[in-house]
Short mmCIF file of C-alpha atoms in Angstrom, two decimals:
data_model
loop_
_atom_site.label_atom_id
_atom_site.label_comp_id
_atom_site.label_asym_id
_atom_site.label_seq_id
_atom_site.Cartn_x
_atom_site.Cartn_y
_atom_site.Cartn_z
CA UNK F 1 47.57 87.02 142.18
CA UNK F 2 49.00 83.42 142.52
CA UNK F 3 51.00 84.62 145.50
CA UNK F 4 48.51 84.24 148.28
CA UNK F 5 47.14 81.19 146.48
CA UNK F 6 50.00 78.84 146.37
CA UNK F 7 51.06 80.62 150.07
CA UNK F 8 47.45 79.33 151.43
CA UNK F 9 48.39 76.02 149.37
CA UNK F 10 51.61 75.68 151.11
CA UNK F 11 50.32 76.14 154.64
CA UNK F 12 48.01 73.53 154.20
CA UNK F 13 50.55 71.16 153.48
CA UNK F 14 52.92 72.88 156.31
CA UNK F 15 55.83 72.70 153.27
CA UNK F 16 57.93 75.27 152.00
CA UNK F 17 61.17 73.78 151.10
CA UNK F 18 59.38 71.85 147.60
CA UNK F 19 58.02 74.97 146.27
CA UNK F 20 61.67 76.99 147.10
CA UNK F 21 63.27 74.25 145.15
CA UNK F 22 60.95 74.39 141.65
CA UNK F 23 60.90 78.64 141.65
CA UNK F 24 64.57 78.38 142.27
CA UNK F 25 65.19 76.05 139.36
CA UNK F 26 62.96 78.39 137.35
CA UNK F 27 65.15 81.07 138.21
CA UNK F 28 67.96 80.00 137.43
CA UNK F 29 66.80 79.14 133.91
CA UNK F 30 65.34 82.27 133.30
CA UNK F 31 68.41 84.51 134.25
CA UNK F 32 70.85 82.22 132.30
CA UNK F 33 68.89 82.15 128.90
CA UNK F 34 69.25 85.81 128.95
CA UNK F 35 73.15 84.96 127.81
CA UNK F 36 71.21 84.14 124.02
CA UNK F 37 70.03 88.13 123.23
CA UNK F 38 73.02 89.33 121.58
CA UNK F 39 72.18 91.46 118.84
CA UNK F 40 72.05 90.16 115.89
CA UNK F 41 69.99 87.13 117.00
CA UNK F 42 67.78 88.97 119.35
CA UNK F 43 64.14 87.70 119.84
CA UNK F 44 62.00 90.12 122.08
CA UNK F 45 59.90 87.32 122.62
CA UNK F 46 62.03 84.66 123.84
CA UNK F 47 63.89 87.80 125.77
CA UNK F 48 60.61 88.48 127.64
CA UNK F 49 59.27 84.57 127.97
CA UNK F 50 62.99 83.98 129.73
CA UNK F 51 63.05 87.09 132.08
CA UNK F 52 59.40 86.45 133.13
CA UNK F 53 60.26 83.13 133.90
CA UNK F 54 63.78 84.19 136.18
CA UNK F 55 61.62 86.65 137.71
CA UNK F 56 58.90 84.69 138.56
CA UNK F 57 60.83 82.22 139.96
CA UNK F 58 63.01 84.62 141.98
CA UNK F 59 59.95 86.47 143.34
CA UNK F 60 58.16 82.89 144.47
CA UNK F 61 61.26 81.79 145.60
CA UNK F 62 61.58 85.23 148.02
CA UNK F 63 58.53 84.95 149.16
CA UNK F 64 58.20 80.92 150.22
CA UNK F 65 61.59 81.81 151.74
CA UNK F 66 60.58 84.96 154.28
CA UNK F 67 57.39 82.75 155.87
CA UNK F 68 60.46 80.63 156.69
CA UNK F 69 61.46 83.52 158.89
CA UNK F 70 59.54 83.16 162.38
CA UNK F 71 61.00 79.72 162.75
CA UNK F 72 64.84 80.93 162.67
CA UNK F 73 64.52 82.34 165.53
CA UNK F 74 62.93 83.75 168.92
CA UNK F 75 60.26 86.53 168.25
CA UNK F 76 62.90 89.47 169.60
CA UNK F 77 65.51 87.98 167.26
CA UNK F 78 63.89 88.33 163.95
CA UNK F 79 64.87 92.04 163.29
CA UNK F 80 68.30 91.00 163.74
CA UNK F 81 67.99 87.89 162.09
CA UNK F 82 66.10 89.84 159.02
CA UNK F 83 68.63 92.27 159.14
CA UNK F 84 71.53 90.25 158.78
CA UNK F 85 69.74 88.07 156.31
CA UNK F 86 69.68 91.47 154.11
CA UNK F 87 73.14 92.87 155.24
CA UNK F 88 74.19 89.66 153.50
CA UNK F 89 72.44 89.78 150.55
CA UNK F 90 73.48 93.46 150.19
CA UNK F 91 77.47 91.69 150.59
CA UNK F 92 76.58 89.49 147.85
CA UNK F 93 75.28 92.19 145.49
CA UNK F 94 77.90 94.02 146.03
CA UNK F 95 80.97 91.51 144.97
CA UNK F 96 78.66 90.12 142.08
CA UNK F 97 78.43 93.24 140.55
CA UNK F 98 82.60 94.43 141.64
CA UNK F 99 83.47 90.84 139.85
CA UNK F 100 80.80 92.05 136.65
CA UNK F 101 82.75 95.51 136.12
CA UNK F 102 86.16 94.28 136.99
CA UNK F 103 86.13 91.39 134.90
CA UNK F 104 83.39 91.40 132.44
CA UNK F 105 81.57 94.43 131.93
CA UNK F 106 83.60 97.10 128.92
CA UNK F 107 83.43 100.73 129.42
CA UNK F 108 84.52 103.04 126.27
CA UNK F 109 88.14 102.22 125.91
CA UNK F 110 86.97 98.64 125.28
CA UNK F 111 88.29 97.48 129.05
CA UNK F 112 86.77 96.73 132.19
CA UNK F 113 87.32 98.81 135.53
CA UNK F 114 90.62 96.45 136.06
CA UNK F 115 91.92 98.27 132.79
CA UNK F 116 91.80 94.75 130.93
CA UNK F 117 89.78 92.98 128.08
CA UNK F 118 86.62 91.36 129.07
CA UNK F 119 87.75 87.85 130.10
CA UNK F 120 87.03 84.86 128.06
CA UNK F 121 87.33 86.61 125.02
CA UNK F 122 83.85 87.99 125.21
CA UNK F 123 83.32 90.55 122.41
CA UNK F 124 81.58 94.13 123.48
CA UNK F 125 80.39 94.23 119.63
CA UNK F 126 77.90 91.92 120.51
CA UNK F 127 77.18 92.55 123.75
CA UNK F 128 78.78 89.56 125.24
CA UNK F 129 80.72 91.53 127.87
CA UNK F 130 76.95 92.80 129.00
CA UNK F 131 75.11 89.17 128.05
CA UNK F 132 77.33 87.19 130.85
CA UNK F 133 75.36 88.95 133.56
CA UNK F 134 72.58 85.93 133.24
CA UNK F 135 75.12 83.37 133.22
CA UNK F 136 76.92 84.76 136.24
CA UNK F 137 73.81 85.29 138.26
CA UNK F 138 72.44 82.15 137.18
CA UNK F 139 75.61 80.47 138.55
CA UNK F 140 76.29 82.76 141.50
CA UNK F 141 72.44 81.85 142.74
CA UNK F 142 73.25 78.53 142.58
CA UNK F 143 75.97 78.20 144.16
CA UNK F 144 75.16 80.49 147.05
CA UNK F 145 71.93 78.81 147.38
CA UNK F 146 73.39 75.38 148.26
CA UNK F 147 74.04 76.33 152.22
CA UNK F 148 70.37 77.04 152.41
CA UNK F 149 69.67 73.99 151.29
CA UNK F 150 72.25 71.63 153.25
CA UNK F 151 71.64 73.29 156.15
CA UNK F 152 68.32 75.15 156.70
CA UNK F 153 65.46 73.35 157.97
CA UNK F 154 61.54 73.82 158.60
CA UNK F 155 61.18 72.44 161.88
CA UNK F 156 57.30 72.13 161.12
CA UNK F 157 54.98 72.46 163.93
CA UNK F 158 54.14 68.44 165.25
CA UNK F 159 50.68 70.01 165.83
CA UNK F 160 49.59 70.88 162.38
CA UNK F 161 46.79 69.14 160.93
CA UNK F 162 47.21 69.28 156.98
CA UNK F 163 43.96 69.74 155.04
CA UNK F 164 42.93 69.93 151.62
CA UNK F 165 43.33 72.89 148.91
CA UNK F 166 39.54 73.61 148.70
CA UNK F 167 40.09 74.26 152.53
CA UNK F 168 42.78 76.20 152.04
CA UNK F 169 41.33 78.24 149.82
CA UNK F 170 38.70 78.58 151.40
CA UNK F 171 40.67 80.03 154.40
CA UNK F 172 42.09 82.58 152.43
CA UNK F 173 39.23 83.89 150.57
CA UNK F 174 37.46 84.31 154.72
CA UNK F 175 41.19 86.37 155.40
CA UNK F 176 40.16 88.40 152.12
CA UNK F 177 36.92 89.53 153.41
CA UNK F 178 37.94 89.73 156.74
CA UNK F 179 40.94 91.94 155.71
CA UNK F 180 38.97 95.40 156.14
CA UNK F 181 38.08 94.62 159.78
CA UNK F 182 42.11 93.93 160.85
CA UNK F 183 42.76 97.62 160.35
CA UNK F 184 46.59 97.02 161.36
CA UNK F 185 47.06 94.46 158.60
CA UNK F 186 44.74 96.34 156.45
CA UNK F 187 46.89 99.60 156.49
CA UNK F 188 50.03 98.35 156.73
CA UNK F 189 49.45 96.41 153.37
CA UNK F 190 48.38 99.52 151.83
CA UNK F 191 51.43 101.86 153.15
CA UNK F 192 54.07 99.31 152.02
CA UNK F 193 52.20 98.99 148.69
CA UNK F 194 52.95 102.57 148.06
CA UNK F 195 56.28 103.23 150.02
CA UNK F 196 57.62 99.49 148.23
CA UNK F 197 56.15 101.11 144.72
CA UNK F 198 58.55 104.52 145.85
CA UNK F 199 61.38 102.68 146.90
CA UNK F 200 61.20 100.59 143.78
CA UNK F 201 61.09 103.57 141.35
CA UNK F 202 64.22 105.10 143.21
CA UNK F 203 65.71 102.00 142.26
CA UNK F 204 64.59 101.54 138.68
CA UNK F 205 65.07 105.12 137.99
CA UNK F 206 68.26 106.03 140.05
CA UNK F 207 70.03 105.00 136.88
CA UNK F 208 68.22 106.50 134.01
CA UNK F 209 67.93 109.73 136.20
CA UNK F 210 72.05 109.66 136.16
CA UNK F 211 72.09 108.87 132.26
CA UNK F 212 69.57 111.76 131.28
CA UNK F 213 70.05 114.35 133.98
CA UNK F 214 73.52 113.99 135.34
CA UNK F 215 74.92 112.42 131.59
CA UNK F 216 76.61 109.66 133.59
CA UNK F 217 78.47 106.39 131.74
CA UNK F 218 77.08 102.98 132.69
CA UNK F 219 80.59 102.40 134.17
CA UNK F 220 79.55 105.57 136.77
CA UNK F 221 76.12 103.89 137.40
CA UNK F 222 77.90 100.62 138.07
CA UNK F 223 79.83 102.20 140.48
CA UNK F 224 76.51 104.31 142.16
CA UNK F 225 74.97 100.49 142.61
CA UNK F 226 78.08 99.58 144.69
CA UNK F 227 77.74 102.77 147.07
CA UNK F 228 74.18 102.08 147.36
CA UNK F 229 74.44 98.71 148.04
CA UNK F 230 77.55 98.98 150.74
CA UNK F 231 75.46 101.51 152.36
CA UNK F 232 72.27 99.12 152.24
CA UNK F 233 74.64 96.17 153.88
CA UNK F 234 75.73 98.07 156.31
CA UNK F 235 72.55 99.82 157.61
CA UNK F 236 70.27 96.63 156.98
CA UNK F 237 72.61 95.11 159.75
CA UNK F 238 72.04 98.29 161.51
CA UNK F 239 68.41 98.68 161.23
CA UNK F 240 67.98 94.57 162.29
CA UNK F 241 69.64 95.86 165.61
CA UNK F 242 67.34 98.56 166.31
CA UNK F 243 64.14 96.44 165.13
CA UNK F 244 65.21 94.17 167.60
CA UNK F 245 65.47 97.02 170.24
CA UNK F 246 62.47 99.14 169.45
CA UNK F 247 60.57 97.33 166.76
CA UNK F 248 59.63 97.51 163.11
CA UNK F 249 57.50 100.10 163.20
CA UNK F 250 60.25 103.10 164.21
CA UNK F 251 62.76 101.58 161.94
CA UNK F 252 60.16 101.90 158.96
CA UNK F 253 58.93 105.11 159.93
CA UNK F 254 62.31 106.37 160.24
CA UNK F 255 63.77 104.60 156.91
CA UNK F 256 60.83 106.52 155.06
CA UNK F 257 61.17 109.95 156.11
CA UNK F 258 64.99 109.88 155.35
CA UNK F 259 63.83 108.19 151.73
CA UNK F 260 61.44 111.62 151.05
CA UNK F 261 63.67 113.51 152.40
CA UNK F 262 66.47 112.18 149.45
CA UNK F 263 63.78 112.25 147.03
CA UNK F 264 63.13 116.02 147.18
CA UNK F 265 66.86 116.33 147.19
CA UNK F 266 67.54 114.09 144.30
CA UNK F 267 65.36 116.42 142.30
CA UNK F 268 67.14 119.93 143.38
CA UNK F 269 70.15 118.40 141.31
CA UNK F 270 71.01 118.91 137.52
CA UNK F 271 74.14 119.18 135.36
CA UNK F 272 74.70 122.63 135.73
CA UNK F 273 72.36 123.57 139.50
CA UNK F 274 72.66 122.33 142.58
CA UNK F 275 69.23 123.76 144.37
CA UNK F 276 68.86 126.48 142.13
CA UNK F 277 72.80 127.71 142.12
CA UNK F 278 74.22 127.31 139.24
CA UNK F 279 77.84 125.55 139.48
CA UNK F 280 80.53 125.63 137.42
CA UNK F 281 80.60 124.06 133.64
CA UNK F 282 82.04 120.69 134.40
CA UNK F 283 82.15 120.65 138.35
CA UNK F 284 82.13 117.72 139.80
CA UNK F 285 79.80 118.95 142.87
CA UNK F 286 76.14 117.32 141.13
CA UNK F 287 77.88 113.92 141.11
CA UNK F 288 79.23 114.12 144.49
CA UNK F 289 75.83 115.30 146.13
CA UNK F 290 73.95 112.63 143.45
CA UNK F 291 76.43 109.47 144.87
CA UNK F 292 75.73 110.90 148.44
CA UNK F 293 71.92 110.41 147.63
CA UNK F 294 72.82 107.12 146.45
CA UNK F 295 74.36 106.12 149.76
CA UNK F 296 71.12 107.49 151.30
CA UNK F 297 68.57 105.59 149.19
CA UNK F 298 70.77 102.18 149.80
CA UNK F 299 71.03 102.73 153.65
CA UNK F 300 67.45 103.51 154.08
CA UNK F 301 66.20 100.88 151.39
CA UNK F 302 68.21 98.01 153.17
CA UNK F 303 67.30 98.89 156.58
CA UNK F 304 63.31 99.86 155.13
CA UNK F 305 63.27 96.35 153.63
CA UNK F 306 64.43 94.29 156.38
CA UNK F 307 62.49 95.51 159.27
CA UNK F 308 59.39 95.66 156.39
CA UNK F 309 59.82 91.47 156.50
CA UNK F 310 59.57 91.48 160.15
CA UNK F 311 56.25 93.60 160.35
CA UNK F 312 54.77 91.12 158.31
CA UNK F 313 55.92 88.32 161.13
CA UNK F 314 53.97 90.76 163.33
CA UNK F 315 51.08 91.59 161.71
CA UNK F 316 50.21 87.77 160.64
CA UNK F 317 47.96 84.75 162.12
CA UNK F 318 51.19 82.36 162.62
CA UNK F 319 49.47 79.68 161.46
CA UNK F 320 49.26 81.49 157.57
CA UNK F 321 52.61 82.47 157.45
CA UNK F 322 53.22 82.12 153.93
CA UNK F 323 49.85 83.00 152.94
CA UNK F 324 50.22 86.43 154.37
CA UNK F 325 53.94 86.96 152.59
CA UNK F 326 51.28 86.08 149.80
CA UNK F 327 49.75 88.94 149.99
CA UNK F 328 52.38 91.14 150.81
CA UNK F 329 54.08 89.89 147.61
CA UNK F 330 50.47 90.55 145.94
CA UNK F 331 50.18 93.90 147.70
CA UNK F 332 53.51 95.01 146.28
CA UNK F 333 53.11 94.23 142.91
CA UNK F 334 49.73 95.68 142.49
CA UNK F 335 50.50 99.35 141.97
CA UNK F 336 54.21 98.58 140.77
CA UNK F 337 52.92 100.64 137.01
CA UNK F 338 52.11 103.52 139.61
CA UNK F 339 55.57 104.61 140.37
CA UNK F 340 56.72 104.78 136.87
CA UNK F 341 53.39 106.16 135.21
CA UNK F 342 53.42 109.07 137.22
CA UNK F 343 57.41 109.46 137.23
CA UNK F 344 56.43 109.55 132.98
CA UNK F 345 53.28 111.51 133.28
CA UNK F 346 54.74 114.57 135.42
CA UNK F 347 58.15 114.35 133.07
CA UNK F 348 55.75 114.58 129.56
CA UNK F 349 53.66 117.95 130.98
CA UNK F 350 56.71 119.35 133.05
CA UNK F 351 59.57 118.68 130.04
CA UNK F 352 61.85 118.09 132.89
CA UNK F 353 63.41 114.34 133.87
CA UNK F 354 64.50 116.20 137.09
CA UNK F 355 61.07 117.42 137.82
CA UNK F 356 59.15 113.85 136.88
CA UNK F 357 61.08 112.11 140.35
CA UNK F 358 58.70 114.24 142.56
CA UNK F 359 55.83 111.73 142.63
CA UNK F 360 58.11 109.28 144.50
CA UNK F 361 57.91 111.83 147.22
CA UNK F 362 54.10 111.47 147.31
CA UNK F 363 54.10 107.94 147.54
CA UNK F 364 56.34 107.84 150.64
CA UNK F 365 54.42 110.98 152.42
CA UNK F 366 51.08 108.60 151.82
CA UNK F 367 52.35 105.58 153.13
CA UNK F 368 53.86 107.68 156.07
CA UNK F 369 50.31 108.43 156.83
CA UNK F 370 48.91 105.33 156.79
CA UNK F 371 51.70 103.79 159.20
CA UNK F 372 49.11 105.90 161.81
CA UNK F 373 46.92 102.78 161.87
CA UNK F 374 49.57 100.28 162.39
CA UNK F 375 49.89 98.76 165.63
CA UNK F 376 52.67 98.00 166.44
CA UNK F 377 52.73 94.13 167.27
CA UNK F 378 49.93 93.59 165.13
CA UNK F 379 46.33 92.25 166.41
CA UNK F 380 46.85 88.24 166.88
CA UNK F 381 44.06 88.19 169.02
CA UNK F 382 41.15 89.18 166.95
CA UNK F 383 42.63 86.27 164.08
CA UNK F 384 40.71 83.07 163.90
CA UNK F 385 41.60 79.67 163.65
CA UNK F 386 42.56 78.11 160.38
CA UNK F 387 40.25 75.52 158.60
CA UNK F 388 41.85 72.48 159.65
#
């Protein structure tokens, strides 16, 4: 809800840098008091107080960061630009979490994928070798975040006139009611609401769906996150160089269809099936197809989100940059119980994990649909001026 609010609030001002600062700060905080949960001192509470406050941060921080987007670049460079930015980010992922398993994180022998104790000393009894994950992304953030800093810069427009909150309010609350009659910006909000909600619960639930279905170790997971991410890095970069060629809009489209298509897959797998055939006790053939699914969701999520940042660029009155990643933020968190209540709902009555993915599948084929009304450079015409 605050999204659009403080994104209207920092248009006004024509600032962004002040407000990436604080929710970075916040995030930092957050993700490194969630070293303090081992066991036997563990405080839901404080747990929840600590990761609310790392993930509001990160989320605020995201989102003042994108409206910082159109001014990287000319407008036919911001797929690649957006792409890159994510290939990147997929790069980092990817060594943060090699360094967590090779260093840090224990399997069941007691040693990490580098066949040696957790380093430091930390102690698996107590979840230390697990706990340092805050710490390290507290301090990997941080340090990664100085370049951005140093070296990025607003270049605000000479031209902007900066008014008062009320007026900024106001201004959004008239791009509220007005939403309904920009149909592009209307229905591309509501298809990335539900194909974001999909993509998310592919995420959230790649894992559990490995543990439950597939009976996977958390080292095997661990190791599924660094397929899906390589893939994600690579195709991100991939899909910023066809944005830039042909567009969001065909990148999304075809980032979605390959995402259904992996969900209906992803639920003709089990233990002892592959699509109905049974396979031998102990083959190896589920986790194969499961980590080639994996390098499916990753190359279509990376690519989906990147070019999904640039439609926003298109879709949006320039001069409310950051108020409309404001409402894309908003937009994608409103349904994010919708993924995950239906993934539980259609498990409970069908008894079957495997079975419960299908909604996913429905998500994505909705927000296919509404990509119909999307045009594809958005309607900057029919936007009026800002209060000023």
């Amino acid at each position: 809800v605050l999204a659009p609010v403080l994104g209207a609030v920092a248009d006004s001002r024509g600032r962004r840098m002040p407000w990436i600062w604080a929710f970075s700060v916040m995030y930092v905080v957050g993700a490194y008091g969630l070293w303090y949960t081992a066991p036997d001192q563990f405080d839901v509470t404080r747990t929840l107080i600590l990761f609310g406050i790392g993930l509001i941060g990160m989320e605020f921080a995201t989102i003042f960061t994108n409206a910082m987007l159109p001014g990287l670049g000319a407008k036919d460079d911001l797929g690649k630009i957006s792409g890159s930015g994510w290939a990147f980010g997929y790069i980092g992922g990817v060594l943060a979490l090699a360094l967590m398993l090779l260093l840090f994180q224990a399997g069941d022998s007691g040693k990490t994928m580098a066949g040696i104790a957790p380093i430091f000393g930390l102690d698996p009894s107590t979840g230390a070798d697990t706990r340092i994950v805050g710490p390290l992304t507290a301090i990997w953030y941080a340090v990664f975040k100085i370049p951005f800093f140093l070296w990025v810069r607003e270049n605000p427009d000479p031209n902007h006139k900066p008014h008062t909150v009320a007026e900024a309010l106001g201004g959004l609350r008239e791009t509220l009611r007005g939403l309904p009659k920009h149909k592009s910006l209307f229905s591309y909000l509501g298809s990335s609401m539900l194909y974001r909600d999909a993509l998310n619960g592919m995420y959230t639930f790649g894992g559990i769906y490995a543990f439950g279905v597939l009976d996977w170790s958390i080292m095997m997971v661990g190791i599924f996150g660094i397929v899906a991410a390589l893939t994600g890095a690579i195709f991100a970069w991939i899909g910023g160089k066809a944005d830039a060629a042909f567009g969001p809009k065909p990148v999304i489209i075809v980032c979605i269809v390959t995402l259904l298509f992996t969900a209906v897959f992803v639920v003709g797998l089990s233990r002892d099936a592959v699509f109905g055939i049974p396979v031998a006790q102990g083959s190896s053939l589920p986790d194969i197809l499961f980590f080639v699914a994996g390098g499916l969701i990753g190359a279509a999520g990376g690519a989906l989100q990147a070019a999904s940042r640039t439609m926003v660029v298109r879709q949006s009155n320039p001069e409310r940059m950051t108020e409309a990643f404001g409402l894309y933020a908003l937009s994608g968190k409103a349904t994010t119980f919708l993924a995950p209540l239906l993934i539980g709902i259609v498990s409970e009555v069908s008894g079957s994990q495997r079975l419960g993915i299908t909604p996913i599948a429905g998500l994505f084929l909705i927000g296919l649909v509404l990509l119909l009304w999307v045009k594809p450079d958005g309607e900057h015409s029919t936007w009026s001026e800002p209060s000023s």
